[in-house]
Amino acid sequence: MVGITSYGAYIPMLRLPLAAIAGGKPGGPEKAVAGWDEDSVTMAVAAAVDCLHGIDRRNVDAVFFASTSYPFQEKQGAAIIAKALDLRRDVRTADVGGSLRAGTNALRAALDAVGAGSARQVLVVAGDTRMAAPRTPMEANLGDGAAAFLIGAEGVALAPVASHTISDEIIDVWRTEGDPFVHAWEDRFVVDHGYRDNVREVVEALFAKSGVTAKDLTRVVLYGPDARSHAAMVRELGFAPTQVQDPLFGRVGNAGAAFTPLLLAAALAGAKAGDRLLVVSYGDGADAFLFEASAVAERLEGRRGAAWHLGRRAELPSYDIYLRFRQLLRAEHDRRAGAGLSATKHFRDRDADLSLLGQKCRRCATAQYPFQRVCFTCYAKDDFDSVRLSDKVGAVRSFTFDYFAGSPSPPLVASVIDVEGARLYLQMTDVHPKEVKLDLPVELTFRKMHEAGGTPNYYWKCTPVR
């Protein structure tokens, strides 16, 4: 039996009140916003780390990355993610994009790959940070997030029972090359002839194929361009409100290619054996899956999922700061200025910088980072084992607040942390200066350091364990 064996999710900590966009009163609904050092790749890595908790990463045969907002036009995101996760050298990687259905397209491809026997375990990750023009209704609907699933044939928590897909050529929502903003045609046309027609058709076809009806479903994971259209579609298809997974409008927003996967991860967190889940995504057509949960779903532990991230939030002080994070408002500090990183040095240091590999002396067990030829404790030479530090918990040993270093969100918090004996000099992120103290437990998070030379430069930062 092939299906989903594990899941993970990531929602940025920052929240932007929708009132800040429309100029209304404070309070009320909000949306999740990626920090200035986050993008679709870093969020995908975070979701994947959650998904792979307690799992031997050496058994992952392939990584499929789905996004419509990947920062490169020509360079594979899945390869960056695989390296950050310290996966095998012979792992297969592929990017899936160009449509809001990219997340479920990648999921279907992974199920087919494992079912055909060409891979034992496939990691599917989806992440998006779409932008609409400032102060528009679409901007209020969009949010940022990521989700990840491990597909395999053993220990299946959620197995596909039936599926159906349709393709539709319609210009409803699009973004052209070089344009930072998503655009849409007239609202009624988009909803009636795009979203509504396609979703209704794919669900009815799946019901006819599988023999199930609306009342047979335990949980419905339904894509929606906005809260109003989502609610109308629920009524039209005859689902009870208690069946429908919360679409998270007013808390996260529409997370693009990661929207349906994120809702599925949230639904899987509460699934019981025998539950039937309908999963529907939309974008240039529609995908529909009927899944059935096994007892394994009830035993999946240690994942933060969507619920944990929803409880971890910090409100952005102003709309201007949000625009600065998105590089839509000129700031004194330009993250794109400078000559950029050396591709040669990046190649040479990628094990330490991206996989965050340190070393442990075989003679005295001293841990060191970065790589050195000589142990500073026993002076043994070239006698080390590599150790992955990115999934370990560390502690702050010293720190400083730098108000002069260029940062979109000053002060820049620099710290020295201890991770199983190795000392790392790292920036801290998602932290208020008042939280920082000696011996503070921290975890590692993959982030974007800068975009000097127009190229994202990724490395690891630390953040308080919450």
XYZ file of C-alpha atoms in Angstrom:
466
model
C 0.000 0.000 0.000
C 1.376 3.383 -1.055
C 0.546 6.660 0.657
C 1.584 9.435 3.023
C 3.776 8.161 5.859
C 4.664 11.480 7.514
C 3.851 15.169 7.308
C 5.239 18.532 8.337
C 4.248 22.168 8.123
C 5.680 25.631 8.507
C 3.964 28.985 8.971
C 6.100 32.107 9.465
C 5.936 33.657 12.914
C 5.178 37.162 11.644
C 1.592 38.338 11.163
C 0.341 41.378 9.267
C -3.073 42.687 10.397
C -5.337 43.104 7.385
C -6.375 46.450 8.844
C -2.854 47.695 8.090
C -3.458 47.046 4.387
C -6.901 48.608 4.155
C -6.309 51.329 6.719
C -8.963 50.047 9.109
C -9.074 49.755 12.877
C -6.438 47.623 14.649
C -7.250 44.043 15.523
C -9.233 41.468 13.622
C -8.042 39.170 10.845
C -4.418 38.888 9.787
C -2.161 36.990 7.423
C 1.127 35.125 7.810
C 4.142 36.949 6.384
C 7.585 35.537 5.650
C 10.386 37.407 7.401
C 12.997 39.354 5.479
C 15.312 36.331 5.677
C 12.704 33.806 4.494
C 11.474 32.664 1.093
C 9.814 29.614 -0.441
C 13.026 27.575 -0.136
C 13.730 28.298 3.538
C 10.106 27.624 4.485
C 10.162 24.351 2.541
C 13.282 23.271 4.441
C 11.566 24.046 7.758
C 8.483 22.012 6.790
C 10.694 19.146 5.620
C 12.624 19.110 8.908
C 9.287 18.812 10.715
C 8.220 15.998 8.385
C 11.465 14.029 8.786
C 11.455 14.120 12.595
C 12.630 10.728 13.850
C 13.092 9.387 10.300
C 16.356 8.156 8.803
C 17.075 10.665 6.049
C 19.304 8.179 4.235
C 16.175 6.365 3.053
C 14.798 9.337 1.099
C 15.213 8.588 -2.612
C 13.727 11.739 -4.156
C 12.714 15.327 -3.378
C 9.942 17.102 -5.305
C 9.656 20.846 -4.600
C 6.489 22.734 -5.571
C 6.303 26.526 -5.707
C 5.155 29.441 -7.855
C 7.526 31.901 -6.162
C 10.885 30.164 -6.345
C 13.634 32.854 -6.274
C 15.593 31.453 -9.250
C 14.467 31.312 -12.874
C 17.149 28.756 -13.713
C 18.467 26.727 -10.793
C 16.834 23.857 -8.981
C 15.218 24.538 -5.633
C 14.901 20.851 -4.767
C 18.691 20.526 -4.977
C 19.151 23.317 -2.407
C 16.571 21.697 -0.136
C 18.192 18.269 -0.447
C 21.586 19.725 0.440
C 20.204 21.653 3.426
C 18.601 18.431 4.676
C 21.873 16.514 4.228
C 20.283 13.901 1.989
C 22.150 11.310 -0.050
C 24.285 12.327 -3.009
C 22.208 10.117 -5.363
C 18.833 11.573 -4.328
C 16.581 12.489 -7.261
C 15.416 16.109 -7.295
C 12.758 17.916 -9.307
C 10.949 21.252 -9.189
C 7.241 21.533 -9.962
C 5.841 24.997 -10.668
C 3.832 27.209 -12.957
C 0.470 26.531 -11.321
C -1.349 26.756 -8.019
C -1.819 22.999 -8.426
C 1.952 22.479 -8.230
C 1.662 21.096 -4.698
C -0.836 18.373 -5.568
C 0.895 17.757 -8.915
C 4.068 16.950 -6.970
C 2.083 14.784 -4.545
C 0.566 12.803 -7.412
C 3.993 12.351 -9.049
C 5.419 11.049 -5.764
C 2.560 8.575 -5.287
C 3.073 7.344 -8.856
C 6.852 7.016 -8.385
C 6.550 4.916 -5.237
C 3.674 2.923 -6.693
C 5.736 2.122 -9.785
C 8.689 1.029 -7.662
C 11.105 3.651 -8.974
C 11.548 5.105 -5.469
C 11.024 3.783 -1.957
C 10.436 7.132 -0.241
C 9.782 10.505 -1.852
C 9.775 13.799 0.030
C 7.229 16.293 -1.322
C 7.674 19.892 -0.187
C 5.616 22.934 -1.162
C 6.276 26.543 -0.223
C 5.077 29.889 -1.524
C 5.530 33.601 -0.844
C 3.338 35.158 -3.529
C 2.923 38.922 -3.736
C 0.065 41.058 -5.020
C 0.219 44.782 -5.675
C 0.270 46.743 -2.382
C -3.029 47.694 -0.757
C -5.165 45.574 -3.068
C -7.860 43.057 -2.069
C -5.691 40.247 -3.425
C -2.841 41.259 -1.127
C -5.140 40.738 1.851
C -5.997 37.205 0.690
C -2.450 35.949 0.121
C -0.337 34.440 2.897
C 2.938 32.555 3.219
C 3.529 28.979 4.310
C 4.889 25.537 3.502
C 4.048 21.866 3.937
C 5.863 18.572 3.445
C 4.874 14.925 3.060
C 6.861 11.723 2.935
C 5.464 9.180 0.497
C 6.256 5.499 0.972
C 4.895 1.960 0.936
C 5.433 1.083 4.605
C 3.853 2.673 7.662
C 1.226 4.460 5.563
C -0.912 6.914 7.535
C -3.039 8.167 4.648
C -3.651 6.011 1.565
C -5.228 7.194 -1.700
C -8.483 5.423 -2.569
C -9.350 7.316 -5.752
C -8.398 10.464 -7.605
C -9.446 12.579 -10.545
C -7.919 15.510 -12.363
C -8.954 17.956 -15.053
C -6.966 20.489 -17.052
C -8.423 23.825 -18.052
C -6.910 26.642 -20.092
C -8.192 29.862 -18.566
C -6.511 33.191 -17.918
C -7.763 33.865 -14.414
C -4.705 34.290 -12.174
C -1.199 34.722 -13.561
C 2.273 36.203 -13.122
C 4.603 36.841 -16.043
C 8.395 36.612 -16.038
C 9.997 39.576 -14.300
C 6.749 40.701 -12.654
C 6.820 40.431 -8.844
C 3.032 40.631 -8.521
C 0.259 38.103 -9.101
C -2.581 39.437 -11.257
C -6.180 38.333 -11.734
C -9.021 38.982 -14.140
C -12.419 40.274 -13.007
C -13.457 38.584 -9.755
C -16.772 37.104 -10.883
C -15.217 35.624 -14.024
C -12.348 34.100 -12.023
C -14.652 32.520 -9.452
C -17.535 31.407 -11.684
C -15.717 30.154 -14.775
C -12.420 29.195 -13.180
C -12.642 28.096 -9.576
C -16.321 27.157 -9.282
C -16.721 25.246 -12.557
C -13.492 23.269 -12.203
C -13.877 22.344 -8.545
C -17.479 21.258 -8.963
C -16.603 19.142 -12.015
C -13.623 17.391 -10.423
C -15.473 16.611 -7.180
C -18.531 15.247 -8.985
C -16.298 13.091 -11.201
C -14.445 11.723 -8.171
C -17.721 10.909 -6.430
C -18.928 9.042 -9.526
C -15.639 7.158 -9.816
C -15.388 6.168 -6.138
C -19.049 5.748 -5.254
C -18.814 8.033 -2.210
C -21.057 10.975 -1.435
C -20.578 14.146 0.573
C -21.992 12.567 3.737
C -19.435 9.720 3.590
C -16.521 12.087 4.174
C -14.937 12.769 7.550
C -12.884 15.784 6.499
C -12.844 18.014 3.413
C -9.677 19.885 2.455
C -10.865 22.420 -0.096
C -8.894 25.065 -1.962
C -10.383 28.563 -2.050
C -9.141 31.836 -3.566
C -10.727 33.736 -0.678
C -12.939 33.092 2.326
C -16.205 34.062 0.621
C -15.675 31.866 -2.452
C -14.547 28.979 -0.260
C -17.687 29.172 1.886
C -19.920 29.351 -1.195
C -18.238 26.276 -2.693
C -18.752 24.347 0.547
C -22.486 25.080 0.412
C -22.774 24.255 -3.284
C -21.114 20.861 -2.876
C -23.320 19.994 0.093
C -20.682 19.682 2.792
C -21.518 20.337 6.427
C -19.392 23.026 8.113
C -18.151 20.421 10.603
C -16.652 18.377 7.756
C -14.583 21.201 6.309
C -10.977 21.844 7.299
C -10.461 25.438 8.433
C -9.038 27.281 5.365
C -7.127 29.629 7.691
C -8.270 32.834 6.022
C -7.841 35.626 8.541
C -4.986 33.710 10.183
C -2.622 32.654 7.382
C -4.175 33.403 3.999
C -3.967 31.630 0.656
C -0.482 30.099 0.542
C -0.490 29.403 -3.201
C 0.946 26.033 -4.215
C 1.322 25.226 -0.501
C -2.272 26.147 0.393
C -3.958 22.773 -0.117
C -0.918 20.813 1.196
C -0.853 22.984 4.339
C -4.544 22.321 4.997
C -3.978 18.610 4.370
C -1.154 18.577 6.918
C -3.488 20.239 9.433
C -6.212 17.678 8.710
C -3.813 14.731 8.968
C -2.732 15.860 12.430
C -6.196 15.004 13.751
C -7.027 12.014 11.550
C -8.282 8.742 13.033
C -8.269 5.242 11.596
C -11.020 4.863 9.005
C -11.436 8.584 8.369
C -12.090 9.521 4.753
C -10.527 12.754 3.546
C -11.361 14.612 0.349
C -8.537 16.848 -0.892
C -9.207 19.360 -3.669
C -6.812 21.829 -5.264
C -7.309 24.322 -8.076
C -5.174 26.046 -10.707
C -5.456 25.690 -14.507
C -7.836 22.848 -13.755
C -8.344 20.910 -10.549
C -7.134 17.835 -8.656
C -9.237 15.751 -6.286
C -8.045 12.908 -4.056
C -9.950 10.585 -1.764
C -7.737 9.356 1.082
C -8.420 6.927 3.919
C -6.544 7.150 7.217
C -5.029 4.163 9.002
C -4.149 3.649 12.658
C -0.638 4.894 11.834
C -2.052 8.424 11.543
C -2.937 8.346 15.231
C 0.607 7.347 16.184
C 2.497 10.058 14.311
C 4.123 12.099 17.066
C 6.761 14.789 17.331
C 5.487 16.871 14.434
C 4.696 20.502 15.031
C 2.311 20.728 12.113
C 0.138 23.745 11.443
C -1.335 24.026 14.944
C 1.991 24.700 16.673
C 2.923 27.398 14.186
C -0.470 29.078 14.478
C 0.168 29.496 18.190
C 3.571 31.083 17.560
C 3.014 34.597 16.288
C 4.402 38.123 16.421
C 2.644 41.098 14.879
C 4.506 43.323 12.441
C 4.657 46.851 13.880
C 3.675 48.570 10.627
C 2.763 48.103 6.983
C 5.913 49.979 5.963
C 8.064 47.305 7.611
C 6.213 44.660 5.602
C 6.927 46.589 2.389
C 10.578 46.877 3.385
C 10.799 43.126 4.006
C 9.372 42.570 0.515
C 11.846 45.105 -0.931
C 8.953 47.234 -2.163
C 10.072 50.235 -0.136
C 13.556 51.651 -0.433
C 15.600 51.207 2.726
C 19.022 52.458 3.760
C 20.190 48.848 3.847
C 19.905 47.131 0.456
C 20.222 43.351 0.741
C 20.940 43.146 -2.989
C 23.918 45.532 -2.935
C 27.456 44.234 -3.274
C 29.342 41.856 -5.497
C 27.656 38.720 -4.191
C 29.043 35.419 -3.014
C 31.842 33.564 -4.745
C 30.485 30.466 -6.493
C 33.864 28.800 -5.950
C 33.829 29.390 -2.191
C 30.179 28.370 -2.035
C 31.060 25.088 -3.761
C 33.982 24.462 -1.430
C 32.030 25.207 1.771
C 28.599 23.811 0.892
C 28.813 20.865 3.314
C 29.469 23.220 6.219
C 27.283 26.119 5.070
C 24.209 24.368 3.648
C 24.196 20.947 5.340
C 25.717 22.438 8.524
C 28.076 19.506 8.947
C 30.597 19.662 11.751
C 33.085 17.044 12.830
C 33.805 14.888 15.862
C 37.279 13.648 16.739
C 37.519 9.856 16.669
C 40.097 9.876 19.468
C 38.702 12.274 22.069
C 35.133 12.941 20.783
C 35.664 16.719 20.640
C 33.151 18.412 18.319
C 34.302 21.220 16.023
C 32.783 23.596 13.503
C 33.742 24.450 10.825
C 35.991 21.711 9.452
C 39.576 21.673 10.704
C 42.388 19.226 9.968
C 43.681 19.143 13.556
C 41.711 18.506 16.753
C 42.241 21.429 19.108
C 41.936 19.140 22.158
C 44.123 16.093 21.438
C 45.853 17.370 18.275
C 44.893 14.312 16.235
C 45.205 15.034 12.528
C 42.624 14.159 9.847
C 40.846 11.743 12.168
C 37.224 12.945 12.286
C 33.669 11.789 11.612
C 31.162 14.204 10.069
C 28.160 15.102 12.243
C 25.012 16.975 11.240
C 24.340 19.883 13.597
C 21.225 21.389 11.988
C 18.772 19.101 13.796
C 20.344 19.527 17.243
C 19.411 21.909 20.074
C 22.059 24.362 21.252
C 22.523 26.965 23.970
C 23.603 30.610 23.822
C 27.072 31.191 25.268
C 27.496 34.862 24.323
C 25.598 37.476 22.330
C 25.592 41.080 21.191
C 23.068 43.544 19.756
C 24.399 45.296 16.660
C 22.495 48.468 15.770
C 24.977 49.508 13.079
C 25.066 46.391 10.908
C 22.720 46.602 7.953
C 19.491 44.821 8.797
C 15.871 45.425 7.731
C 14.881 44.653 11.321
C 17.453 46.088 13.740
C 19.110 45.253 15.971
C 20.974 42.367 14.394
C 21.437 39.795 17.154
C 24.750 37.939 16.843
C 25.476 34.994 19.090
C 27.909 32.215 19.850
C 26.070 28.981 20.587
C 27.153 25.576 21.811
C 25.795 22.592 19.882
C 26.959 19.314 21.424
C 30.355 20.834 22.184
C 30.841 22.634 18.873
C 30.802 26.441 18.924
C 28.945 28.254 16.133
C 28.833 31.986 15.462
C 25.314 32.637 14.170
C 22.773 35.386 13.783
C 19.536 34.988 15.728
C 16.155 35.385 14.063
C 12.485 35.491 15.084
C 13.539 36.852 18.449
C 12.930 39.992 20.505
C 16.053 41.414 22.167
C 14.401 41.000 25.578
C 14.245 37.226 25.029
C 17.987 36.823 24.542
C 19.983 35.590 27.527
C 22.870 33.285 28.342
C 22.100 29.549 28.218
C 18.941 30.244 26.185
C 18.022 26.994 24.364
C 18.036 27.550 20.608
C 17.362 25.494 17.505
C 18.768 25.923 14.019
C 16.765 27.322 11.114
C 17.714 27.609 7.433
C 17.515 31.236 6.294
C 18.476 33.691 3.583
C 21.451 35.802 4.649
C 21.431 38.335 1.808
C 20.908 38.707 -1.925
C 24.122 40.502 -2.821
C 24.776 40.319 -6.524
C 21.127 39.394 -7.069
C 21.602 35.817 -5.838
C 20.107 34.435 -2.608
C 22.795 33.318 -0.167
C 21.552 30.713 2.299
C 22.979 29.720 5.663
C 21.749 28.747 9.113
C 20.594 30.971 11.958
C 19.381 30.142 15.438
C 16.062 30.906 17.072
C 14.746 30.318 20.608
C 13.163 26.938 21.286
C 9.475 27.616 21.852
